[in-house]
mmCIF file of C-alpha atoms in Angstrom:
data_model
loop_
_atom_site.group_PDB
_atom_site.id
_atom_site.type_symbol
_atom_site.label_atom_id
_atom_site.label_comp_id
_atom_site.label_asym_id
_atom_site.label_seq_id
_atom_site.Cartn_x
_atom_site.Cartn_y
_atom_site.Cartn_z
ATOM 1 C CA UNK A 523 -71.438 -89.670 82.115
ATOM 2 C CA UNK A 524 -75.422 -90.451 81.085
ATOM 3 C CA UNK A 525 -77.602 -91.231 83.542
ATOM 4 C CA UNK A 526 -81.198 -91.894 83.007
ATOM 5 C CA UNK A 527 -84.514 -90.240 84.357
ATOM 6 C CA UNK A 528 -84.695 -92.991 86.976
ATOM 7 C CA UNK A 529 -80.870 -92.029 88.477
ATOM 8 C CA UNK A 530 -81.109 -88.211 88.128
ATOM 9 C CA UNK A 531 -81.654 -87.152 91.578
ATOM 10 C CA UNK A 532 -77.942 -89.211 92.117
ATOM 11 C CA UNK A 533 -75.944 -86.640 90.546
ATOM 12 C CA UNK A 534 -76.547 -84.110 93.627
ATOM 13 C CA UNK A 535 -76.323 -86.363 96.355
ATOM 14 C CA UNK A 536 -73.554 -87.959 94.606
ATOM 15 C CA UNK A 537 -71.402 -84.443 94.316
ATOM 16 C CA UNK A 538 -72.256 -84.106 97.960
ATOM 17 C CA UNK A 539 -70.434 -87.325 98.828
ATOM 18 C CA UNK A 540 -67.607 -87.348 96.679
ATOM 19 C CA UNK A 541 -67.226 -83.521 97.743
ATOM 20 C CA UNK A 542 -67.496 -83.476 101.448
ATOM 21 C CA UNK A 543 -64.746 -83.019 103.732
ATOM 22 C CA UNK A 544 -62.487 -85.912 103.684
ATOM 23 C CA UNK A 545 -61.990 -86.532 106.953
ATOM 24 C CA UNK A 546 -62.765 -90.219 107.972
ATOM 25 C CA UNK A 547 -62.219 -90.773 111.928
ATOM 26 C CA UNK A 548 -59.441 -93.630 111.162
ATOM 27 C CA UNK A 549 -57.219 -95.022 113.849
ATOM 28 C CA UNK A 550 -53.523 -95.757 113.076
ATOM 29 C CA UNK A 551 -53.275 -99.516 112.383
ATOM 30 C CA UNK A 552 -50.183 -101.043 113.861
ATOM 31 C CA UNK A 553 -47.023 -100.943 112.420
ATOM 32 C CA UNK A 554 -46.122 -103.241 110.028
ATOM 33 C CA UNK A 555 -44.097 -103.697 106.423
ATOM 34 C CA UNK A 556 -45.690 -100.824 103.866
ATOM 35 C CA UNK A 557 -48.037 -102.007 101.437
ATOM 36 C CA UNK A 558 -46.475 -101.384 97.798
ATOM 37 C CA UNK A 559 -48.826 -99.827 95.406
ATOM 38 C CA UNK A 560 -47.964 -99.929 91.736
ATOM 39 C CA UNK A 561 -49.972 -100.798 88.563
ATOM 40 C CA UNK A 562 -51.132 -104.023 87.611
ATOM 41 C CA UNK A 563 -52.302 -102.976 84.014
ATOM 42 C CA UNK A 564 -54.204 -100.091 82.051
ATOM 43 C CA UNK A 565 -57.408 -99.416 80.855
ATOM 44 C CA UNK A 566 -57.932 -98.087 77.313
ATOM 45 C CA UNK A 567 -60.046 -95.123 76.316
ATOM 46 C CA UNK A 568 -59.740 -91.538 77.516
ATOM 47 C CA UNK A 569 -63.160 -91.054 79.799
ATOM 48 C CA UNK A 570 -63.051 -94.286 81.321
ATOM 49 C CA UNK A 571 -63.550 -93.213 84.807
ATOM 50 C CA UNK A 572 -64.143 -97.078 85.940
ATOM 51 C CA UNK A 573 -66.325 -98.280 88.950
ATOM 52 C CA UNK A 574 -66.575 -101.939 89.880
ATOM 53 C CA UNK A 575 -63.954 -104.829 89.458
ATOM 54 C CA UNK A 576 -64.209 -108.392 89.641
ATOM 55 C CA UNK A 577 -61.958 -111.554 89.241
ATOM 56 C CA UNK A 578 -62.140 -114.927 87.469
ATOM 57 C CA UNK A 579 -61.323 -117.958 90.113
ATOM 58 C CA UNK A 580 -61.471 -120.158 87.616
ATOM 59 C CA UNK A 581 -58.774 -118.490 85.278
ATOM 60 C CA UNK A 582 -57.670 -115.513 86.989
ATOM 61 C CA UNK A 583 -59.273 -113.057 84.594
ATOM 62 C CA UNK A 584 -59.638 -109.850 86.129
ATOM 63 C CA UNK A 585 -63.169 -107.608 84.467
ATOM 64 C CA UNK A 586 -63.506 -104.152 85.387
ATOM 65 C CA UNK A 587 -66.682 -101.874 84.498
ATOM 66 C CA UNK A 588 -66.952 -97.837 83.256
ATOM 67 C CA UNK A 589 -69.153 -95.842 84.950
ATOM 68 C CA UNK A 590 -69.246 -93.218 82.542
ATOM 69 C CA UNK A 591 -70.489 -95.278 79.808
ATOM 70 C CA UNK A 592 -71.482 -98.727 80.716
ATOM 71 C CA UNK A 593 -67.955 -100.426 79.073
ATOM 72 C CA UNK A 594 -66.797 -103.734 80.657
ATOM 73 C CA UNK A 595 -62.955 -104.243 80.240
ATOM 74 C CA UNK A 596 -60.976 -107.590 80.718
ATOM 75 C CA UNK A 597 -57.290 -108.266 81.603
ATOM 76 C CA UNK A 598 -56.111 -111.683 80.869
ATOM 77 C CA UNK A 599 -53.602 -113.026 83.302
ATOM 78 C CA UNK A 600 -49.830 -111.614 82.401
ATOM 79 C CA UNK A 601 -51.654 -108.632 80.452
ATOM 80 C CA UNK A 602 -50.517 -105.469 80.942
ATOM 81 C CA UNK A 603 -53.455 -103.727 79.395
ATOM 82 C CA UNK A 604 -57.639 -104.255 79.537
ATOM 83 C CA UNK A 605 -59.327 -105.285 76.369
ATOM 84 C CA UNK A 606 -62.786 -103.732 75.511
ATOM 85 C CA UNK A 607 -65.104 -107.376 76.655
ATOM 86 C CA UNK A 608 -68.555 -105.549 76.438
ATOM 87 C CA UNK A 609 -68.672 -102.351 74.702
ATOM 88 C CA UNK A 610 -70.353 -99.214 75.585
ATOM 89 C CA UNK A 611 -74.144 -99.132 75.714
ATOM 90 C CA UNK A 612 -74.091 -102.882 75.345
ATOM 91 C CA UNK A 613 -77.787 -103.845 76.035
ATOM 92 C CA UNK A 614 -78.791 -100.419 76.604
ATOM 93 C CA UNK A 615 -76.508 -100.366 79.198
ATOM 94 C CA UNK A 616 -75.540 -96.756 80.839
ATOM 95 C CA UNK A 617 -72.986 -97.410 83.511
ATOM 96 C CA UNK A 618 -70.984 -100.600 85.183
ATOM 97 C CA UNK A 619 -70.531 -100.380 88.848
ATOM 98 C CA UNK A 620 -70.827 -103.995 90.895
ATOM 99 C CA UNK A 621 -69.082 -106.582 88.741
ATOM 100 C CA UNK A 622 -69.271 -110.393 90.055
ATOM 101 C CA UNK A 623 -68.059 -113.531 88.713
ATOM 102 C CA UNK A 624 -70.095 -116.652 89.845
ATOM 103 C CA UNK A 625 -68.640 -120.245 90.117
ATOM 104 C CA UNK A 626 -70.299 -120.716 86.631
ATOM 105 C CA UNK A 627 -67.996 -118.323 84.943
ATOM 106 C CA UNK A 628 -70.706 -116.126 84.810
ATOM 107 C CA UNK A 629 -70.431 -112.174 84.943
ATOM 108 C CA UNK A 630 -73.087 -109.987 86.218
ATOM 109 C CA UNK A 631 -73.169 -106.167 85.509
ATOM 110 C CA UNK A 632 -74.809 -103.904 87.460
ATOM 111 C CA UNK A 633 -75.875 -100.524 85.528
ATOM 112 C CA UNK A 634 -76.777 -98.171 88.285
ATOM 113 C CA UNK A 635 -79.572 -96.888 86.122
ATOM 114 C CA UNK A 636 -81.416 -99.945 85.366
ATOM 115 C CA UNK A 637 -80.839 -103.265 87.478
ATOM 116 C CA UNK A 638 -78.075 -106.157 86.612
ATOM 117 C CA UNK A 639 -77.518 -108.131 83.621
ATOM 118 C CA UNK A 640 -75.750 -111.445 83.471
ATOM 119 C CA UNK A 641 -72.883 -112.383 80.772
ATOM 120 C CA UNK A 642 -71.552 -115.169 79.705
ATOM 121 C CA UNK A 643 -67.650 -115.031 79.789
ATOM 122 C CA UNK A 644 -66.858 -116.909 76.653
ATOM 123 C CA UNK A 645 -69.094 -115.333 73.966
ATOM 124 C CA UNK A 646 -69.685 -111.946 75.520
ATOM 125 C CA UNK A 647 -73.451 -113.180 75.331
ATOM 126 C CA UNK A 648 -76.586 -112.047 77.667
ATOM 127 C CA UNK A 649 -77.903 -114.481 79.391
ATOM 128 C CA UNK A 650 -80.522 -112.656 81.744
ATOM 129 C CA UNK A 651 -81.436 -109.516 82.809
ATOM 130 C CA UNK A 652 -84.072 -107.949 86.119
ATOM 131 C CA UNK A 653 -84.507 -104.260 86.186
ATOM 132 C CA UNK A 654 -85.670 -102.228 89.044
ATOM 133 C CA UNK A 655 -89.270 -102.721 89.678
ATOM 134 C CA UNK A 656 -90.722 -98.728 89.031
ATOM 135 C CA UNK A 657 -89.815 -95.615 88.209
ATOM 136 C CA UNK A 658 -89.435 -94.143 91.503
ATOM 137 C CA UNK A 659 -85.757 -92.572 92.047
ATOM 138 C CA UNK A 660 -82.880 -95.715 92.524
ATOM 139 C CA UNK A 661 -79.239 -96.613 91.975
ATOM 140 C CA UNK A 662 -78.513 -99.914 91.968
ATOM 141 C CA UNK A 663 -74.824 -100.067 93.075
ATOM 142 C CA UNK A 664 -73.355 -103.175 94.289
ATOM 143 C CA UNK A 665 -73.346 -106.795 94.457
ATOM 144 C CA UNK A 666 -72.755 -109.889 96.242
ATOM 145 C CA UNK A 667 -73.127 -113.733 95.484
ATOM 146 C CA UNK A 668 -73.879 -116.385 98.169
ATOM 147 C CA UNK A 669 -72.597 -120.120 97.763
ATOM 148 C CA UNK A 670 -76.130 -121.464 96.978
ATOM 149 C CA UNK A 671 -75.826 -118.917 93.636
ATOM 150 C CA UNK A 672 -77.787 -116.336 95.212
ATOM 151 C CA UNK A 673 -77.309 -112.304 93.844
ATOM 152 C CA UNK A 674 -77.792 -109.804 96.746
ATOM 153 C CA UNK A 675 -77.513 -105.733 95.355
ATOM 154 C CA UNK A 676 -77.918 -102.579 96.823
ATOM 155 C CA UNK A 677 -79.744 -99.867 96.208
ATOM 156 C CA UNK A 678 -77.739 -96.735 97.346
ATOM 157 C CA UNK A 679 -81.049 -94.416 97.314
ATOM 158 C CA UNK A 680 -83.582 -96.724 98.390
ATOM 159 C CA UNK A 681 -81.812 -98.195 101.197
ATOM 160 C CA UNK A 682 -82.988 -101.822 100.006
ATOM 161 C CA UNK A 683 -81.307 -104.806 98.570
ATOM 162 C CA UNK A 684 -82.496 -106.986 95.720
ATOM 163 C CA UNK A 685 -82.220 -110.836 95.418
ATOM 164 C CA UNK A 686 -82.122 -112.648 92.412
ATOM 165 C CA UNK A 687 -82.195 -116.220 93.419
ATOM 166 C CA UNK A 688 -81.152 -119.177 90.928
ATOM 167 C CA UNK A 689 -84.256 -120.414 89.928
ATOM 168 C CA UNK A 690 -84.922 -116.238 89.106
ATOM 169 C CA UNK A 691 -81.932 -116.809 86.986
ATOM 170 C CA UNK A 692 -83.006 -119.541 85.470
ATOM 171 C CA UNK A 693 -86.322 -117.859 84.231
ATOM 172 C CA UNK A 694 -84.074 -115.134 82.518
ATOM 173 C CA UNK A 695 -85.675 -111.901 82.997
ATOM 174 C CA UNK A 696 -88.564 -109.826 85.474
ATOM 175 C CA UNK A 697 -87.938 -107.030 88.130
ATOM 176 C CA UNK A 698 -85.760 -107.089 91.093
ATOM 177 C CA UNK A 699 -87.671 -107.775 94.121
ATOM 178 C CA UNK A 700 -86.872 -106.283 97.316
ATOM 179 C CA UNK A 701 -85.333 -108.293 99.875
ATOM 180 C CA UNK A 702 -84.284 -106.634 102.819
ATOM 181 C CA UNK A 703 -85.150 -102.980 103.444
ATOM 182 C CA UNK A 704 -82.579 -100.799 105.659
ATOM 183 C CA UNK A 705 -84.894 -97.534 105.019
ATOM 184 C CA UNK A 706 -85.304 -97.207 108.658
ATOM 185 C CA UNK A 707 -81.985 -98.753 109.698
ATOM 186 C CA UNK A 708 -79.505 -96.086 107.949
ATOM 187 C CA UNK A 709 -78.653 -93.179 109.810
ATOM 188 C CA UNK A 710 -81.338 -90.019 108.945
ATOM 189 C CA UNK A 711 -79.694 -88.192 106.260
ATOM 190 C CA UNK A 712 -80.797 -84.986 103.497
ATOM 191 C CA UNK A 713 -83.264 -86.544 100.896
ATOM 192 C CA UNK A 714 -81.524 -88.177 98.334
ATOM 193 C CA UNK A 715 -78.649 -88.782 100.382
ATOM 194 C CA UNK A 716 -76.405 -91.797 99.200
ATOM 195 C CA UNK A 717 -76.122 -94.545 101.618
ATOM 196 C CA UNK A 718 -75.635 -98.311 101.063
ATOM 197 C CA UNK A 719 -72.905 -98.935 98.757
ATOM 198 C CA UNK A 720 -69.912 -102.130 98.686
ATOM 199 C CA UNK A 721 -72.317 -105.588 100.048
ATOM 200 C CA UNK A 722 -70.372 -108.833 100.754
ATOM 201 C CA UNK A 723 -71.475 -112.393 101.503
ATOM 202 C CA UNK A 724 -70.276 -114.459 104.603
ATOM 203 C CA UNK A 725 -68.184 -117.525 102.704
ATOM 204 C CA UNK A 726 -70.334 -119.815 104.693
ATOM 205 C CA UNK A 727 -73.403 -118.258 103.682
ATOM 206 C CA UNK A 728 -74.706 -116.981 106.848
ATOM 207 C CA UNK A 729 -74.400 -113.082 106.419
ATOM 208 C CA UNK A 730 -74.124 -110.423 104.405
ATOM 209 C CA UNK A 731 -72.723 -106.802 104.830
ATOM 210 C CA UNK A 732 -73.340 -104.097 103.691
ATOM 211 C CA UNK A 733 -71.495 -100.464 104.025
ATOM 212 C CA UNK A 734 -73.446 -97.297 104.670
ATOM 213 C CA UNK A 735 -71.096 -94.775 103.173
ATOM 214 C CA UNK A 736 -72.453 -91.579 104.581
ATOM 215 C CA UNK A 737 -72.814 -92.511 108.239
ATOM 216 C CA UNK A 738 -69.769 -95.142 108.114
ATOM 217 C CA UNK A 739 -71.465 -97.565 109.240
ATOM 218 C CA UNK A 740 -71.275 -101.022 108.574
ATOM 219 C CA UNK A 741 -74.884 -103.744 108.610
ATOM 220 C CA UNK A 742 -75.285 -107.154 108.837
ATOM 221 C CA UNK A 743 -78.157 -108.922 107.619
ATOM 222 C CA UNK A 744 -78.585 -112.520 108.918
ATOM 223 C CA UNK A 745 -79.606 -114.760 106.257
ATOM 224 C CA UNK A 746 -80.992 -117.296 108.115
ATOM 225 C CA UNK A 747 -83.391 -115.122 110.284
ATOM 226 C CA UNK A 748 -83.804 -111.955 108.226
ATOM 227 C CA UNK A 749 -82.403 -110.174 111.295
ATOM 228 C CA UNK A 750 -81.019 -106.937 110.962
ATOM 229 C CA UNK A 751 -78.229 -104.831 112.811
ATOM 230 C CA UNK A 752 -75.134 -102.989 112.843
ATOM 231 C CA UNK A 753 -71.752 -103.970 113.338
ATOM 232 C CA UNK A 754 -69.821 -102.803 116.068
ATOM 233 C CA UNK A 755 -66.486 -101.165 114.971
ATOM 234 C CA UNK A 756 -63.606 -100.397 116.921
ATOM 235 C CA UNK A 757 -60.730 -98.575 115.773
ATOM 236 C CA UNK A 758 -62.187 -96.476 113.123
ATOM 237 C CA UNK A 759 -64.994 -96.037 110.725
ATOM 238 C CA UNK A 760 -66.617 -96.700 107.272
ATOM 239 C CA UNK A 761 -67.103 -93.149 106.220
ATOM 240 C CA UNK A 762 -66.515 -92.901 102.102
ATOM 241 C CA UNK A 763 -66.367 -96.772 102.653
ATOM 242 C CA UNK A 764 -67.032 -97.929 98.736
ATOM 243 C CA UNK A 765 -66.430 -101.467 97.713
ATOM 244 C CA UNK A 766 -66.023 -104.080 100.296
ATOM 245 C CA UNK A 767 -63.927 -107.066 99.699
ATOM 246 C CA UNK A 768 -64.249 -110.192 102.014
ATOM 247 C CA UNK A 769 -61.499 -113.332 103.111
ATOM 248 C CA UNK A 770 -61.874 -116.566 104.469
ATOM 249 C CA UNK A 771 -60.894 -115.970 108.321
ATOM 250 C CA UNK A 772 -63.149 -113.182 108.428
ATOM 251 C CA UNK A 773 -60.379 -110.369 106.648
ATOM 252 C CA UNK A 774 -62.529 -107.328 105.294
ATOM 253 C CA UNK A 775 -60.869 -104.831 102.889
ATOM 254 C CA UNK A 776 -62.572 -101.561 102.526
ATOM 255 C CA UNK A 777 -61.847 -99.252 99.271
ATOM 256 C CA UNK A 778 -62.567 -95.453 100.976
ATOM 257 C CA UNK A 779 -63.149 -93.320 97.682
ATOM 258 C CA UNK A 780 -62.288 -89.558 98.121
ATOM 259 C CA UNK A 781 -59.832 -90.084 101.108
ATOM 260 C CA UNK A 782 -57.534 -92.071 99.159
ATOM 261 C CA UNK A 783 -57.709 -94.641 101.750
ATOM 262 C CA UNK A 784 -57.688 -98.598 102.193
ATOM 263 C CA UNK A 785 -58.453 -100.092 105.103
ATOM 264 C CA UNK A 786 -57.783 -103.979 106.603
ATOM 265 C CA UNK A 787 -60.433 -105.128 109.379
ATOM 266 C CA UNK A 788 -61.141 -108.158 111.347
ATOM 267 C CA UNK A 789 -64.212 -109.754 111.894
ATOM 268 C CA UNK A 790 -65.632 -111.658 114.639
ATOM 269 C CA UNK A 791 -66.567 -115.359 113.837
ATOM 270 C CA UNK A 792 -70.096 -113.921 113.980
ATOM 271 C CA UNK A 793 -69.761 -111.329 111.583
ATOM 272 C CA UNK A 794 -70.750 -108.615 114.799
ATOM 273 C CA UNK A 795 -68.386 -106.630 115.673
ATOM 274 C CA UNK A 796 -64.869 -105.488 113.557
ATOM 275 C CA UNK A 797 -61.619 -103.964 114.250
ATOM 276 C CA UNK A 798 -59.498 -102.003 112.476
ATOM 277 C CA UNK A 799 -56.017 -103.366 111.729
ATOM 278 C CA UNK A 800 -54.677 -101.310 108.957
ATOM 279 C CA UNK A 801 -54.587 -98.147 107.367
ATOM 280 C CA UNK A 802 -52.776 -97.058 104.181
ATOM 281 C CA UNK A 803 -53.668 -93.476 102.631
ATOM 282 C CA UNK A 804 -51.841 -92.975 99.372
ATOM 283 C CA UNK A 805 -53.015 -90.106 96.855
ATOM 284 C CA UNK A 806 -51.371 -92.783 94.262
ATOM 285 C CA UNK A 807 -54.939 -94.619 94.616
ATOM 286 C CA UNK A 808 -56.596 -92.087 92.410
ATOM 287 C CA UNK A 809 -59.968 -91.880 94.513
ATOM 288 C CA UNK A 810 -60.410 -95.691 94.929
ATOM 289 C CA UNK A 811 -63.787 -97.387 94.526
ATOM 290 C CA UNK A 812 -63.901 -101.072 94.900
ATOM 291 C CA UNK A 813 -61.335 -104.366 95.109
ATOM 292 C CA UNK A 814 -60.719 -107.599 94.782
ATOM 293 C CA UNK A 815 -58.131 -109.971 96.717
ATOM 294 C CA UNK A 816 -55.973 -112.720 95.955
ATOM 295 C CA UNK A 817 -53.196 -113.868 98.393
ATOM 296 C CA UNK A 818 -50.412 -111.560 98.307
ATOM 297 C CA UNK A 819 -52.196 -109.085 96.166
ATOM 298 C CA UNK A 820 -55.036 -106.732 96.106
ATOM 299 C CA UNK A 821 -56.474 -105.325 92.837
ATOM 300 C CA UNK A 822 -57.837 -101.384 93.133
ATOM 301 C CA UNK A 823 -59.388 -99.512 91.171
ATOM 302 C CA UNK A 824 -58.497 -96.040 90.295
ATOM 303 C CA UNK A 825 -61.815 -93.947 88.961
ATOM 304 C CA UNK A 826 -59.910 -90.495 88.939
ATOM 305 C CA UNK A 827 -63.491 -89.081 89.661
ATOM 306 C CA UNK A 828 -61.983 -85.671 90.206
ATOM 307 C CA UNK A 829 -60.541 -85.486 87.045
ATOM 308 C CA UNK A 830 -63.140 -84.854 84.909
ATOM 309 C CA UNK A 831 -65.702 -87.193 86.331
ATOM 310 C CA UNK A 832 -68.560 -87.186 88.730
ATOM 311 C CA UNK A 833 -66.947 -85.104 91.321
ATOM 312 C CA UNK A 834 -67.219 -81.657 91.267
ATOM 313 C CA UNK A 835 -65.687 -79.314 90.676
ATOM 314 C CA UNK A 836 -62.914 -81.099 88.760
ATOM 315 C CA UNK A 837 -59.116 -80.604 89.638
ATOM 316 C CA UNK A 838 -57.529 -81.522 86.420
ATOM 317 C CA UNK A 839 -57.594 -83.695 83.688
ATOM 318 C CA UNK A 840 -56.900 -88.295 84.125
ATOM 319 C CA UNK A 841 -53.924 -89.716 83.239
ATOM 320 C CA UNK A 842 -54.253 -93.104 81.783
ATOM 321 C CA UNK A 843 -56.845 -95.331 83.418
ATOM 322 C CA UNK A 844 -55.305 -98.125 85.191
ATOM 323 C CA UNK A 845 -55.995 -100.416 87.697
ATOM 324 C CA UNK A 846 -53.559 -100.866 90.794
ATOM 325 C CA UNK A 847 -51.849 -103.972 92.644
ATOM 326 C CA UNK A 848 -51.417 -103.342 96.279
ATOM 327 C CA UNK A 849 -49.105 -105.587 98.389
ATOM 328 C CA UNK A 850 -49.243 -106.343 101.785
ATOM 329 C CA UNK A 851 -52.648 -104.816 102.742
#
């Protein structure tokens, strides 16, 4: 794994999360039939140790990015194994955590060390890139797309999150600007501590939310007003919550990393308050760190962090580098 100058102060508060005790306050869900987990394809390469995932809507192609080097895979529909799409240190490029997928059949990248580039998914070519604005410690994590074409990421040392609005886009290149700051709104923490991770956009366009991963807390940021609060949660929490993955109806799916965990939650209309409706805790997840839904399946990913990969101390070597298809979540 390289990280640059700008993301060195992750790799302790990083350990600390991934390292912690993994004991997330989660309810049981009620009963119901047992989601299935098996693999939906592999991942080539030895160290892959991927991140982020995103899907195609347009053609059902399913990108997934390597943290430890930057690599962007793709798995055509039917495919039972990734090809390399973008290879490692593309652009400079160091890691690749949020993927997205916008209604263009563009792919944005986000490189934890730098800021987010965007691809186009037929020739594999750059189309624009915005960087963090300093030097100042940052980790740019996640991202999120609105329906007017809007980027929201966050910034899981900062406590901020970027926008990148279309016409940005359009212009091609300059730094991320700041858009909302949660500095003050995440729970007090060591310095350095990691905090907002997985962000999701409302389908209508009126929200976003975003995960604290430390505290397990969950924010919503009104995009109409600017407002800022916290969901209220009932039934469990967000601790180790990673990627987020939002439904029409107001379903959330939450990827929690080192407890093995998935959960299922409802939202209010509103986007204010959430309840927990299912639980599944498998060690066949592999340390889980985002999704991605269609109906009747949900796509994991399977980083294997402890084997070899940001977590410390390691417990063994990976196994092959997959992604994984669970049913019924």
């Amino acid at each position: 794994m390289r990280l640059s100058s700008k993301a060195l102060p992750l790799a302790a508060a990083l350990a600390t999360i991934l390292t912690s005790a993994a004991t997330p306050a989660l309810a049981a869900a009620p009963a119901a039939s047992a989601p299935r987990v098996s693999t939906a394809f592999t991942l080539p390469g030895g160290k892959v140790y991927p991140e982020g995932i995103a899907e195609d809507a347009r053609t059902g192609t399913v990108y997934v990015g390597s943290y430890a080097d930057g690599s962007v895979y793709r798995a055509r529909p039917g495919q039972g194994a990734a090809e390399v799409f973008l290879p490692a240190g593309t652009d400079g490029r160091h890691t690749a955590n949020g993927l997205s997928v916008d209604a263009h059949g563009r792919l944005w990248v986000t490189d934890s060390t730098k800021g987010v580039a965007v691809y186009d998914t037929r020739s594999g070519a750059r189309l624009a890139h915005f960087d963090t604005p300093d030097d100042a410690p940052s980790f740019v994590n996640d991202l999120a797309l609105t329906p007017d074409g809007t980027a929201y990421l966050t910034d899981s040392l900062r406590a901020v999150v970027y926008r990148v609005t279309p016409a940005r886009l359009a212009a091609g290149s300059g730094p991320l600007e700041p858009a909302y700051d949660l500095s003050g709104r995440v729970a007090p923490g060591p310095p350095g501590s990691v905090t907002l991770n997985g962000i999701v956009a409302d389908p209508a366009g009126r929200f976003l939310l975003t995960v604290d991963m430390t505290a397990g807390d969950l924010h919503r940021i009104d995009l109409r007003t600017g407002a800022l609060s916290r969901v209220t949660l009932s039934g469990g929490d967000l601790k180790h919550g990673d990627g987020l993955q939002l439904s029409p109806g107001g379903v959330l799916r939450v990827a929690h990393n080192t407890t093995d965990t998935l959960t299922r939650w409802q939202l209010t209309p509103d986007g204010t308050r959430a309840r927990l409706t299912r639980t599944l805790t498998d060690p066949d997840l592999q340390i889980p760190t985002t999704l991605t839904h269609t109906p009747g399946r949900t796509l994991v990913v399977r980083s294997q962090f402890d084997k070899g990969g940001p977590m410390t101390p390691s417990t063994g070597t990976p196994t092959t580098f997959t992604v994984a298809s669970v049913r019924g979540l």
